[in-house]
């Protein structure tokens, strides 16, 4: 099993991702949220064996969504892309700093931040700077 990590471009917080995925434009024909990307993962079999997409907000991994399947999506330009179909449940994780990058990257399970304990999901989010500082010193 392997995961993906991706910047959540245009989003300041997990709530922005939640709001975006309510939009019909963020969903596939089956109503499930999906993220369309140019490249097809070479390790697709490992991703589909329980992998998740970990989202990065302002330099911090804050949540994940389980990857259900990969669909071919043909754009209006005729180019075939990869539609990463996601479980609608967004699972908050402990904060983990992540440097900027383009596209997506593989994330080994042992390098993935753990999920927040039950009951902590509804706690207010700390300011990004404080969250990042606490994550860097290993408090979160």
PDB file of C-alpha atoms in Angstrom:
ATOM      1  CA  UNK A   1       0.000   0.000   0.000  1.00  0.00           C
ATOM      2  CA  UNK A   2       1.132   3.533  -0.762  1.00  0.00           C
ATOM      3  CA  UNK A   3      -0.434   6.998  -0.465  1.00  0.00           C
ATOM      4  CA  UNK A   4      -0.340  10.261  -2.384  1.00  0.00           C
ATOM      5  CA  UNK A   5       0.290  13.735  -0.999  1.00  0.00           C
ATOM      6  CA  UNK A   6      -0.990  16.834  -2.844  1.00  0.00           C
ATOM      7  CA  UNK A   7      -1.179  20.569  -2.231  1.00  0.00           C
ATOM      8  CA  UNK A   8      -4.742  21.754  -1.716  1.00  0.00           C
ATOM      9  CA  UNK A   9      -4.345  24.786  -3.964  1.00  0.00           C
ATOM     10  CA  UNK A  10      -6.605  27.734  -3.208  1.00  0.00           C
ATOM     11  CA  UNK A  11      -7.652  26.381   0.187  1.00  0.00           C
ATOM     12  CA  UNK A  12      -6.659  27.920   3.493  1.00  0.00           C
ATOM     13  CA  UNK A  13      -8.141  25.224   5.745  1.00  0.00           C
ATOM     14  CA  UNK A  14      -9.804  21.813   5.708  1.00  0.00           C
ATOM     15  CA  UNK A  15     -13.203  23.545   5.763  1.00  0.00           C
ATOM     16  CA  UNK A  16     -12.409  25.064   2.343  1.00  0.00           C
ATOM     17  CA  UNK A  17     -11.855  21.559   0.924  1.00  0.00           C
ATOM     18  CA  UNK A  18     -15.107  20.356   2.508  1.00  0.00           C
ATOM     19  CA  UNK A  19     -16.985  23.301   0.940  1.00  0.00           C
ATOM     20  CA  UNK A  20     -15.355  22.755  -2.479  1.00  0.00           C
ATOM     21  CA  UNK A  21     -16.251  19.071  -2.542  1.00  0.00           C
ATOM     22  CA  UNK A  22     -19.935  19.942  -2.007  1.00  0.00           C
ATOM     23  CA  UNK A  23     -19.802  21.673  -5.398  1.00  0.00           C
ATOM     24  CA  UNK A  24     -21.008  19.529  -8.339  1.00  0.00           C
ATOM     25  CA  UNK A  25     -17.887  20.575 -10.305  1.00  0.00           C
ATOM     26  CA  UNK A  26     -15.743  18.681  -7.784  1.00  0.00           C
ATOM     27  CA  UNK A  27     -17.656  15.442  -8.297  1.00  0.00           C
ATOM     28  CA  UNK A  28     -17.655  12.756 -10.928  1.00  0.00           C
ATOM     29  CA  UNK A  29     -20.753  11.417 -12.683  1.00  0.00           C
ATOM     30  CA  UNK A  30     -21.367   9.059  -9.726  1.00  0.00           C
ATOM     31  CA  UNK A  31     -21.479  11.991  -7.256  1.00  0.00           C
ATOM     32  CA  UNK A  32     -18.202  11.065  -5.534  1.00  0.00           C
ATOM     33  CA  UNK A  33     -15.502  13.705  -5.108  1.00  0.00           C
ATOM     34  CA  UNK A  34     -12.596  13.388  -7.482  1.00  0.00           C
ATOM     35  CA  UNK A  35      -9.387  15.193  -8.243  1.00  0.00           C
ATOM     36  CA  UNK A  36      -8.296  15.240 -11.870  1.00  0.00           C
ATOM     37  CA  UNK A  37      -4.574  15.242 -12.529  1.00  0.00           C
ATOM     38  CA  UNK A  38      -2.471  15.123 -15.676  1.00  0.00           C
ATOM     39  CA  UNK A  39      -0.316  12.145 -14.723  1.00  0.00           C
ATOM     40  CA  UNK A  40      -1.462   8.572 -14.076  1.00  0.00           C
ATOM     41  CA  UNK A  41       0.198   7.017 -10.993  1.00  0.00           C
ATOM     42  CA  UNK A  42       2.599   4.226 -11.955  1.00  0.00           C
ATOM     43  CA  UNK A  43       1.929   2.543  -8.606  1.00  0.00           C
ATOM     44  CA  UNK A  44      -1.844   2.444  -9.127  1.00  0.00           C
ATOM     45  CA  UNK A  45      -2.210  -1.091  -7.744  1.00  0.00           C
ATOM     46  CA  UNK A  46      -0.558  -0.073  -4.456  1.00  0.00           C
ATOM     47  CA  UNK A  47      -2.715   3.071  -4.224  1.00  0.00           C
ATOM     48  CA  UNK A  48      -5.886   1.062  -4.675  1.00  0.00           C
ATOM     49  CA  UNK A  49      -4.835  -1.334  -1.910  1.00  0.00           C
ATOM     50  CA  UNK A  50      -6.026   1.016   0.861  1.00  0.00           C
ATOM     51  CA  UNK A  51      -4.110   4.186  -0.048  1.00  0.00           C
ATOM     52  CA  UNK A  52      -5.220   7.734   0.723  1.00  0.00           C
ATOM     53  CA  UNK A  53      -4.677  11.202  -0.699  1.00  0.00           C
ATOM     54  CA  UNK A  54      -3.124  13.416   2.001  1.00  0.00           C
ATOM     55  CA  UNK A  55      -3.917  17.115   1.533  1.00  0.00           C
ATOM     56  CA  UNK A  56      -1.401  19.907   2.280  1.00  0.00           C
ATOM     57  CA  UNK A  57      -2.720  23.322   3.388  1.00  0.00           C
ATOM     58  CA  UNK A  58      -0.266  26.214   3.668  1.00  0.00           C
ATOM     59  CA  UNK A  59       2.691  23.885   4.246  1.00  0.00           C
ATOM     60  CA  UNK A  60       0.938  21.425   6.575  1.00  0.00           C
ATOM     61  CA  UNK A  61      -0.669  18.043   5.948  1.00  0.00           C
ATOM     62  CA  UNK A  62      -3.996  18.309   7.800  1.00  0.00           C
ATOM     63  CA  UNK A  63      -6.291  15.626   6.393  1.00  0.00           C
ATOM     64  CA  UNK A  64      -6.676  12.671   4.077  1.00  0.00           C
ATOM     65  CA  UNK A  65      -9.256  10.931   1.928  1.00  0.00           C
ATOM     66  CA  UNK A  66      -9.215   7.261   0.988  1.00  0.00           C
ATOM     67  CA  UNK A  67      -8.661   6.617  -2.735  1.00  0.00           C
ATOM     68  CA  UNK A  68     -11.492   4.474  -4.108  1.00  0.00           C
ATOM     69  CA  UNK A  69     -10.453   4.149  -7.744  1.00  0.00           C
ATOM     70  CA  UNK A  70      -8.739   5.836 -10.684  1.00  0.00           C
ATOM     71  CA  UNK A  71     -10.899   6.822 -13.665  1.00  0.00           C
ATOM     72  CA  UNK A  72      -9.922   7.948 -17.134  1.00  0.00           C
ATOM     73  CA  UNK A  73     -11.218  11.479 -17.679  1.00  0.00           C
ATOM     74  CA  UNK A  74     -11.116  13.043 -21.139  1.00  0.00           C
ATOM     75  CA  UNK A  75     -11.105  16.823 -21.097  1.00  0.00           C
ATOM     76  CA  UNK A  76     -12.690  19.171 -23.621  1.00  0.00           C
ATOM     77  CA  UNK A  77      -9.236  19.381 -25.196  1.00  0.00           C
ATOM     78  CA  UNK A  78      -9.352  15.634 -25.942  1.00  0.00           C
ATOM     79  CA  UNK A  79      -6.522  14.824 -23.513  1.00  0.00           C
ATOM     80  CA  UNK A  80      -7.023  11.832 -21.222  1.00  0.00           C
ATOM     81  CA  UNK A  81      -6.204  12.467 -17.573  1.00  0.00           C
ATOM     82  CA  UNK A  82      -6.433  10.566 -14.295  1.00  0.00           C
ATOM     83  CA  UNK A  83      -9.489  11.137 -12.102  1.00  0.00           C
ATOM     84  CA  UNK A  84      -8.603  10.189  -8.528  1.00  0.00           C
ATOM     85  CA  UNK A  85     -11.969   9.191  -7.053  1.00  0.00           C
ATOM     86  CA  UNK A  86     -12.092   9.845  -3.320  1.00  0.00           C
ATOM     87  CA  UNK A  87     -14.144   8.660  -0.393  1.00  0.00           C
ATOM     88  CA  UNK A  88     -16.367  11.600   0.641  1.00  0.00           C
ATOM     89  CA  UNK A  89     -15.220  11.217   4.270  1.00  0.00           C
ATOM     90  CA  UNK A  90     -12.415  13.659   5.067  1.00  0.00           C
ATOM     91  CA  UNK A  91     -10.269  12.321   7.905  1.00  0.00           C
ATOM     92  CA  UNK A  92      -8.288  14.899   9.835  1.00  0.00           C
ATOM     93  CA  UNK A  93      -4.695  14.024  10.644  1.00  0.00           C
ATOM     94  CA  UNK A  94      -2.134  15.383  13.040  1.00  0.00           C
ATOM     95  CA  UNK A  95      -0.294  18.354  11.540  1.00  0.00           C
ATOM     96  CA  UNK A  96       2.821  17.490   9.583  1.00  0.00           C
ATOM     97  CA  UNK A  97       5.003  20.085   7.829  1.00  0.00           C
ATOM     98  CA  UNK A  98       5.522  19.579   4.094  1.00  0.00           C
ATOM     99  CA  UNK A  99       7.679  21.705   1.806  1.00  0.00           C
ATOM    100  CA  UNK A 100       6.127  23.078  -1.388  1.00  0.00           C
ATOM    101  CA  UNK A 101       6.144  20.866  -4.488  1.00  0.00           C
ATOM    102  CA  UNK A 102       4.260  20.594  -7.770  1.00  0.00           C
ATOM    103  CA  UNK A 103       1.783  17.903  -8.692  1.00  0.00           C
ATOM    104  CA  UNK A 104       1.533  14.974  -6.312  1.00  0.00           C
ATOM    105  CA  UNK A 105       4.088  12.755  -4.628  1.00  0.00           C
ATOM    106  CA  UNK A 106       4.015   9.248  -3.236  1.00  0.00           C
ATOM    107  CA  UNK A 107       3.874   8.983   0.552  1.00  0.00           C
ATOM    108  CA  UNK A 108       4.912   5.787   2.301  1.00  0.00           C
ATOM    109  CA  UNK A 109       2.585   4.647   5.110  1.00  0.00           C
ATOM    110  CA  UNK A 110       5.378   4.981   7.686  1.00  0.00           C
ATOM    111  CA  UNK A 111       5.875   8.647   6.675  1.00  0.00           C
ATOM    112  CA  UNK A 112       2.168   9.557   6.768  1.00  0.00           C
ATOM    113  CA  UNK A 113       0.876  11.560   9.740  1.00  0.00           C
ATOM    114  CA  UNK A 114      -1.494   9.611  12.002  1.00  0.00           C
ATOM    115  CA  UNK A 115      -5.208  10.340  12.094  1.00  0.00           C
ATOM    116  CA  UNK A 116      -6.474  12.567  14.889  1.00  0.00           C
ATOM    117  CA  UNK A 117      -7.927  10.634  17.801  1.00  0.00           C
ATOM    118  CA  UNK A 118     -11.709  10.321  17.878  1.00  0.00           C
ATOM    119  CA  UNK A 119     -13.304  13.394  19.389  1.00  0.00           C
ATOM    120  CA  UNK A 120     -10.509  15.761  18.337  1.00  0.00           C
ATOM    121  CA  UNK A 121     -11.838  16.201  14.769  1.00  0.00           C
ATOM    122  CA  UNK A 122     -14.189  18.996  15.818  1.00  0.00           C
ATOM    123  CA  UNK A 123     -11.612  21.002  17.775  1.00  0.00           C
ATOM    124  CA  UNK A 124     -10.952  24.463  16.340  1.00  0.00           C
ATOM    125  CA  UNK A 125      -7.952  24.650  14.032  1.00  0.00           C
ATOM    126  CA  UNK A 126      -4.926  26.495  15.398  1.00  0.00           C
ATOM    127  CA  UNK A 127      -3.544  29.457  13.422  1.00  0.00           C
ATOM    128  CA  UNK A 128      -1.321  28.166  10.592  1.00  0.00           C
ATOM    129  CA  UNK A 129       1.903  29.666  11.994  1.00  0.00           C
ATOM    130  CA  UNK A 130       1.370  28.152  15.456  1.00  0.00           C
ATOM    131  CA  UNK A 131       0.286  24.823  13.955  1.00  0.00           C
ATOM    132  CA  UNK A 132       3.438  24.713  11.793  1.00  0.00           C
ATOM    133  CA  UNK A 133       5.748  25.624  14.705  1.00  0.00           C
ATOM    134  CA  UNK A 134       4.233  22.968  16.981  1.00  0.00           C
ATOM    135  CA  UNK A 135       4.430  20.341  14.211  1.00  0.00           C
ATOM    136  CA  UNK A 136       8.084  21.175  13.514  1.00  0.00           C
ATOM    137  CA  UNK A 137       9.089  20.595  17.131  1.00  0.00           C
ATOM    138  CA  UNK A 138       7.000  17.412  17.327  1.00  0.00           C
ATOM    139  CA  UNK A 139       4.289  18.584  19.740  1.00  0.00           C
ATOM    140  CA  UNK A 140       1.421  17.838  17.325  1.00  0.00           C
TER     141      UNK A 140
END
